[in-house]
GROMACS .gro file of C-alpha atoms in nm:
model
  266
    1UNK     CA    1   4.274   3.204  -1.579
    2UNK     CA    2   4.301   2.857  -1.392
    3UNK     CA    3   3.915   2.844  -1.243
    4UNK     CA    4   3.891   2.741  -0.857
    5UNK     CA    5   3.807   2.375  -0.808
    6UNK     CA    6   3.521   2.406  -0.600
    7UNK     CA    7   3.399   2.722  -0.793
    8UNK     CA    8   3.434   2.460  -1.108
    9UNK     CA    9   3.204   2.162  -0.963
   10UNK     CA   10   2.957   2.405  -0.869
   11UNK     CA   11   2.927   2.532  -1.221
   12UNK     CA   12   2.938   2.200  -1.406
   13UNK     CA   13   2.840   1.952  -1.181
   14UNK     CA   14   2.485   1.848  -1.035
   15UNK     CA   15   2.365   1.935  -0.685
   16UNK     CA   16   2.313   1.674  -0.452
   17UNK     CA   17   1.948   1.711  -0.375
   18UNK     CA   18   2.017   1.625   0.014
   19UNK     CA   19   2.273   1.837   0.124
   20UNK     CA   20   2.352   2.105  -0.196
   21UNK     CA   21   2.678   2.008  -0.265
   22UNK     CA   22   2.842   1.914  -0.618
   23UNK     CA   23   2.807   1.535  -0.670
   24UNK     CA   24   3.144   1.322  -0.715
   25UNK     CA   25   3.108   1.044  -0.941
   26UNK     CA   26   2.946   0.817  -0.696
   27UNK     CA   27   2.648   0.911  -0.660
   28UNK     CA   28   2.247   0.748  -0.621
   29UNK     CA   29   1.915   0.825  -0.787
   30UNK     CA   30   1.601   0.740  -0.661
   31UNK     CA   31   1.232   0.686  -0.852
   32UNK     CA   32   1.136   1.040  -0.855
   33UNK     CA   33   1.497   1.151  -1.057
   34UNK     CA   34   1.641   1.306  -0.730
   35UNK     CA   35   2.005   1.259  -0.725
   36UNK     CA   36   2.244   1.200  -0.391
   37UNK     CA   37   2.564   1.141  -0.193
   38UNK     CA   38   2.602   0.762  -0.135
   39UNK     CA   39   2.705   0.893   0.172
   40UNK     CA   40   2.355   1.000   0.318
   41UNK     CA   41   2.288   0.706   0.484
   42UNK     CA   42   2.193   0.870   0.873
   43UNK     CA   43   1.861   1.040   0.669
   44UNK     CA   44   1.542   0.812   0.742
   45UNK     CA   45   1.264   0.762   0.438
   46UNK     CA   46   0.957   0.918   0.389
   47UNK     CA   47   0.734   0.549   0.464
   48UNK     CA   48   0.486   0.673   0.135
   49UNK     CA   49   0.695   0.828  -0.175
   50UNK     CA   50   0.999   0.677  -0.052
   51UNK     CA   51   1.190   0.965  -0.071
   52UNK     CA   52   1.490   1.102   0.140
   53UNK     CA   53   1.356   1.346   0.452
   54UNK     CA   54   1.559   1.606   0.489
   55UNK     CA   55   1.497   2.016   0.459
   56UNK     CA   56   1.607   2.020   0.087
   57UNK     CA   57   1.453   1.773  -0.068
   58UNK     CA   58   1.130   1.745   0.142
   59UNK     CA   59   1.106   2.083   0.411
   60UNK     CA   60   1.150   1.802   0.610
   61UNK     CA   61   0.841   1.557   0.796
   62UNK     CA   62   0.700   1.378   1.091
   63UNK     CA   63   0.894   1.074   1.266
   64UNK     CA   64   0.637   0.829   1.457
   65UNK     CA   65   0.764   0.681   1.764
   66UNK     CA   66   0.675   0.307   1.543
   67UNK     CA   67   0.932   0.416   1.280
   68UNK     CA   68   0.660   0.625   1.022
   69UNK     CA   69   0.784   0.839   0.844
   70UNK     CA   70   0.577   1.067   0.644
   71UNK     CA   71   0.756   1.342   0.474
   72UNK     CA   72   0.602   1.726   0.444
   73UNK     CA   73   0.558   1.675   0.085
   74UNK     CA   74   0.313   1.386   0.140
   75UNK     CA   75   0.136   1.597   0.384
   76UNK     CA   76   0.080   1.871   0.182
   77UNK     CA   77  -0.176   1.597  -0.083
   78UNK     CA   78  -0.255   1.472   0.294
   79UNK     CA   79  -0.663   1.315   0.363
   80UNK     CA   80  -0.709   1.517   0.721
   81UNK     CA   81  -1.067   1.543   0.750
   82UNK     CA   82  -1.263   1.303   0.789
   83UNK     CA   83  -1.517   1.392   0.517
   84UNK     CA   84  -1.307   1.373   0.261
   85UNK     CA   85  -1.192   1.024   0.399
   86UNK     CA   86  -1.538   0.915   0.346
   87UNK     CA   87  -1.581   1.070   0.008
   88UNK     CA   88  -1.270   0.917  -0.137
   89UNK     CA   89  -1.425   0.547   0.062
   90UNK     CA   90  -1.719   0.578  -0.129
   91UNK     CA   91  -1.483   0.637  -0.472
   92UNK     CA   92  -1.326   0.363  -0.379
   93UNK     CA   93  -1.585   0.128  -0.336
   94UNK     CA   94  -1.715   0.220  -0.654
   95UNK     CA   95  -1.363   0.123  -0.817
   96UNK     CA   96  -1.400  -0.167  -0.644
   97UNK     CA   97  -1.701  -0.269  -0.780
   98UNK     CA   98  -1.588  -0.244  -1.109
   99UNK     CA   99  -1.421  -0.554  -1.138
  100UNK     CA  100  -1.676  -0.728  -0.998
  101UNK     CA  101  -1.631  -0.713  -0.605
  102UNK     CA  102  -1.945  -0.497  -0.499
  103UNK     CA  103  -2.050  -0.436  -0.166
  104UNK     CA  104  -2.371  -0.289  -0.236
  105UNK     CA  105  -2.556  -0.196   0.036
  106UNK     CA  106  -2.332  -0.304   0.290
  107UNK     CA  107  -2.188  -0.085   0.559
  108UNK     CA  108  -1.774  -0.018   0.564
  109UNK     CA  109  -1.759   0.333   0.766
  110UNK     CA  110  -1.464   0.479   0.778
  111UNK     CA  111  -1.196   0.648   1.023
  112UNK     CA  112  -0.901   0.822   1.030
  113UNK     CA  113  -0.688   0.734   1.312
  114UNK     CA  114  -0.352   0.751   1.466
  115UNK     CA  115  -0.085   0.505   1.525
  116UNK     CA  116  -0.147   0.383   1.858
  117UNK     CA  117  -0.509   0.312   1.800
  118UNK     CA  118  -0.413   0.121   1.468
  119UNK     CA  119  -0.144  -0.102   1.662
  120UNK     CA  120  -0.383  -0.180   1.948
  121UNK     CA  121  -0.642  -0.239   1.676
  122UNK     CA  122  -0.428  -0.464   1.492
  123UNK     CA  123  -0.506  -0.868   1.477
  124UNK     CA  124  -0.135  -1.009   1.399
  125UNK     CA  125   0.182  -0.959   1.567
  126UNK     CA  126   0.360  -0.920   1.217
  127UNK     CA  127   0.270  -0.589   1.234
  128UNK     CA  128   0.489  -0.522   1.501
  129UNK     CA  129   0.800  -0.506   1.254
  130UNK     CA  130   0.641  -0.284   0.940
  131UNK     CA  131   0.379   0.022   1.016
  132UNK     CA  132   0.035  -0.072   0.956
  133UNK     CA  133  -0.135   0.165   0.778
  134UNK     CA  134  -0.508   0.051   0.754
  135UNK     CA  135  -0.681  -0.249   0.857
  136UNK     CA  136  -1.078  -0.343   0.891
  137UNK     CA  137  -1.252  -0.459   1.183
  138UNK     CA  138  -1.511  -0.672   1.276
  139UNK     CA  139  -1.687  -0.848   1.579
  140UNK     CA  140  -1.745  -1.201   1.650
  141UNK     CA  141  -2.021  -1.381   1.908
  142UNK     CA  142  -1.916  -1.720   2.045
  143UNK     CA  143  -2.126  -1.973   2.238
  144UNK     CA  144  -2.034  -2.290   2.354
  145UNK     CA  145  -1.670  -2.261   2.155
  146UNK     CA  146  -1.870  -2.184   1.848
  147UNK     CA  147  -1.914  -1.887   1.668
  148UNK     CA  148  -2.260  -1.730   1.613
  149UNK     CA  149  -2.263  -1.422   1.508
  150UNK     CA  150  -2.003  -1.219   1.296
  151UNK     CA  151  -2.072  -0.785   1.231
  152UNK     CA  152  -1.854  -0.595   1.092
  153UNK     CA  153  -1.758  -0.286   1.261
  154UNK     CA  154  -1.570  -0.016   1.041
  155UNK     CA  155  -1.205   0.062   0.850
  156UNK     CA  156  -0.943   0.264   0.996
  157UNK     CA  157  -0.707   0.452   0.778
  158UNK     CA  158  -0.426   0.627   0.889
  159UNK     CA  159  -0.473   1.024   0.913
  160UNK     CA  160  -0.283   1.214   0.683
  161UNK     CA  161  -0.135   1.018   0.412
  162UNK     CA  162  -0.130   1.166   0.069
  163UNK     CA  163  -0.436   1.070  -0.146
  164UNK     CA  164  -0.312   0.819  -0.385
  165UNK     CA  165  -0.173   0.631  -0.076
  166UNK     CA  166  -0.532   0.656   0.134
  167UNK     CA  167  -0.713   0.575  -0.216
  168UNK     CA  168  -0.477   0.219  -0.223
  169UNK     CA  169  -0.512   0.124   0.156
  170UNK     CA  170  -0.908   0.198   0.122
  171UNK     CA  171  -0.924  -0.013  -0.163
  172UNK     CA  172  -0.708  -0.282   0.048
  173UNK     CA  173  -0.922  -0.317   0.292
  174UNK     CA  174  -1.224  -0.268   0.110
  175UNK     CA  175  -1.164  -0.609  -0.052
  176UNK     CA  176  -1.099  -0.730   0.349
  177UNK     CA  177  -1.483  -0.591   0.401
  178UNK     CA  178  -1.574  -0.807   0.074
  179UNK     CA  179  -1.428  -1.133   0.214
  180UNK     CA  180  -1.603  -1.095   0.528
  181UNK     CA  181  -1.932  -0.982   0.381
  182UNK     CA  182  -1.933  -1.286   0.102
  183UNK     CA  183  -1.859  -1.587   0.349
  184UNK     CA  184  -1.470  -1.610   0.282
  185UNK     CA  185  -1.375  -1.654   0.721
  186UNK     CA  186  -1.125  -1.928   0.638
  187UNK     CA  187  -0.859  -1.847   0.413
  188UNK     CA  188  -0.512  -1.826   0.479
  189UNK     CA  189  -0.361  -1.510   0.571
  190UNK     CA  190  -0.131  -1.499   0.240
  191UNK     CA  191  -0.414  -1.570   0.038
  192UNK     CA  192  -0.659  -1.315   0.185
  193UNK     CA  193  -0.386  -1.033   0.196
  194UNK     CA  194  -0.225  -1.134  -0.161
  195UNK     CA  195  -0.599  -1.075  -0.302
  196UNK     CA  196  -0.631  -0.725  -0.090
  197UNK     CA  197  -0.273  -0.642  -0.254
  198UNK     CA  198  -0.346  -0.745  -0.622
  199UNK     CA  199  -0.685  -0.545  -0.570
  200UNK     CA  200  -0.450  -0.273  -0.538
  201UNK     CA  201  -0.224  -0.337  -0.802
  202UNK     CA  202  -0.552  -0.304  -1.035
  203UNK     CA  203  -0.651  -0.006  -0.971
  204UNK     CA  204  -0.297   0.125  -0.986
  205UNK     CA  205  -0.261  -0.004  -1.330
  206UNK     CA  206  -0.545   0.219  -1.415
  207UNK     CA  207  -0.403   0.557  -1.337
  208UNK     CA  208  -0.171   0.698  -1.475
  209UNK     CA  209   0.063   0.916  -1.273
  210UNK     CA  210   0.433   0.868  -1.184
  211UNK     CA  211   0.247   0.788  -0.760
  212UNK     CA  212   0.094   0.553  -0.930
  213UNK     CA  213   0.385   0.385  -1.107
  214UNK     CA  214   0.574   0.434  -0.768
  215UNK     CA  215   0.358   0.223  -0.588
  216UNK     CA  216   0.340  -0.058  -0.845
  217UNK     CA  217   0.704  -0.097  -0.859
  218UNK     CA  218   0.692  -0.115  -0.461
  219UNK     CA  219   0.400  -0.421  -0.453
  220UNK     CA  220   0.600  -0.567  -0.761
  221UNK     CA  221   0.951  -0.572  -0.596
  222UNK     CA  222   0.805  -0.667  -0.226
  223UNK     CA  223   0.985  -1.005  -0.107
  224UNK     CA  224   0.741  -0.981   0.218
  225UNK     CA  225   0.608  -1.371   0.335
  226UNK     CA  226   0.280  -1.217   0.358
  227UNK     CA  227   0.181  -0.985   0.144
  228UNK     CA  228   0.431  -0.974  -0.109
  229UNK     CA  229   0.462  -1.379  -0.189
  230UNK     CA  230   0.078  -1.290  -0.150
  231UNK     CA  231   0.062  -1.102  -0.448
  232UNK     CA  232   0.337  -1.298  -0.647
  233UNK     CA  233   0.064  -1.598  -0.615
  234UNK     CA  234  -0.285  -1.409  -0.655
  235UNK     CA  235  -0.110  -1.265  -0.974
  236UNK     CA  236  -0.024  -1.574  -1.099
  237UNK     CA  237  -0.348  -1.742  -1.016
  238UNK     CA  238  -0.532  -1.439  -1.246
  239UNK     CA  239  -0.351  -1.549  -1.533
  240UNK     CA  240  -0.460  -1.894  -1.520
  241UNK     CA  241  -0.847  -1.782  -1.464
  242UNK     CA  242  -1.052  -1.481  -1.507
  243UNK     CA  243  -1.116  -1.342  -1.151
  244UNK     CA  244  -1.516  -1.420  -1.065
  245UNK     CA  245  -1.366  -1.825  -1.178
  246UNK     CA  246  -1.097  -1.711  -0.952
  247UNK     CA  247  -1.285  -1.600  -0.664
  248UNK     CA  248  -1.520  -1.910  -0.616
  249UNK     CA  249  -1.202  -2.104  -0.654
  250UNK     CA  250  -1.072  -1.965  -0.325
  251UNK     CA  251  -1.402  -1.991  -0.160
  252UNK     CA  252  -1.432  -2.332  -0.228
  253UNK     CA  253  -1.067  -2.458  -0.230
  254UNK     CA  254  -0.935  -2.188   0.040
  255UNK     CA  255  -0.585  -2.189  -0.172
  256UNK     CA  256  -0.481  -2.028  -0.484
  257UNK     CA  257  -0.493  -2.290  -0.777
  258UNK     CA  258  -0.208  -2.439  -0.905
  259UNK     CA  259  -0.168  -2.432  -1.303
  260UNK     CA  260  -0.277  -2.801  -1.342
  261UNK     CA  261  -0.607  -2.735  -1.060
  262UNK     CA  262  -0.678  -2.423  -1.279
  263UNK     CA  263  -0.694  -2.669  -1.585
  264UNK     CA  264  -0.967  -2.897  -1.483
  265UNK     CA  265  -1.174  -2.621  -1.223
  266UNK     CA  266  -1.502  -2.518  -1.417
   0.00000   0.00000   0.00000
């Protein structure tokens, strides 16, 4: 007996994860294995894992006015209290220290926020065009044109991302709270935010979970002026010293080395 056509692709082909149907033999796969019509290209992406939003895939998720996206699967691992915030901050800072960048005593309080407070809170106008998901803040006196007196003030995270996302933006800004604490005010915004990103890319190597791998391939692959080219060049300037040599280099040079600098810096 002939089978039905449609019967037959429902029996021996894969489901499309977005809309159920059999897949024809164009078809796209993202990180996580899910597989999907090339066609689904109205569906908006989750702005953490990356993955499609929609009610099969993800029970669907949460569009911010800004264009964040966070998908219900991401909110179910979400940080929503604000103890827990501070308990993974204090992890964090800890991991941190590890490779050498410890804030000892020094205060970085934490607080989960929304996205208008984040955007007002925000110090560059780049962020206008990509959600900002953290940032740290601090609090400069002037006098006479000069500046007197610099506290900082606290970190603001984002409420409810997943964990392994708040556990890489803490540790982002984190190293912003380090910079400010040890003297670095002057250098360059690709510099400062290319060290916060390979900070991240660290601790990332060190765990070992597909998140994890997710969000390396995402720093890795970035083509962003800032903090992507950022990262390209603080990787590149680890290779050529360890990190403490590294670290005085930008304090004293306020630019990453090149390969013949890194030669003949002691």
């Amino acid at each position: 007996m002939p089978w039905h056509l449609e019967c037959y692709r429902k029996l021996h082909r894969p489901l499309c994860s977005v809309c159920r149907k059999p897949l024809t033999r164009k078809y796209l796969v993202d990180f996580w294995g899910n597989a999907f019509c090339n066609t689904h290209t109205n569906y908006s992406n989750c702005s953490s894992c990356g993955r499609i939003v929609c009610k099969h895939l993800t029970d669907g998720g949460m569009l911010h006015p800004d264009g964040l996206m966070i998908c219900n699967l991401c909110t179910l691992r979400s940080v929503d209290t604000q103890e827990r915030a501070e308990r993974i901050l204090d992890e964090m800072r800890l991991a941190l220290a590890s490779v050498g960048l410890k804030l000892n005593k020094a205060q970085t309080p934490v607080i989960l926020c929304d996205r208008d407070e984040l955007r007002t809170a925000s110090r560059h106008n780049f962020h206008n065009e990509r959600p900002i998901l953290g940032l740290a803040q601090w609090t400069t006196t002037s006098s006479g044109g000069r500046i007197i007196g610099r506290q900082f003030d606290r970190i603001l995270i984002q409420n409810k991302l997943p964990e392994e996302h708040f556990r890489i933006i803490a540790i982002h800004e984190l190293t912003h709270a380090w910079f400010f604490y040890n003297q670095y005010h002057d250098l360059p915004l690709q510099v400062e935010e290319g060290m916060c990103v390979l900070m991240e890319y660290i601790w990332l190597k060190n765990q070992d979970t597909k998140d994890a791998s997710y969000r390396r391939t995402l720093i890795e692959q970035s083509r962003d002026p800032i903090y992507g080219e950022g990262f390209q060049k603080a990787r590149s300037a680890l290779k050529l010293m360890p990190l403490r040599v590294l670290l005085r280099y930008l304090q004293e040079k306020n630019s990453f080395p090149s390969r013949f600098s890194a030669f003949f810096y002691h």
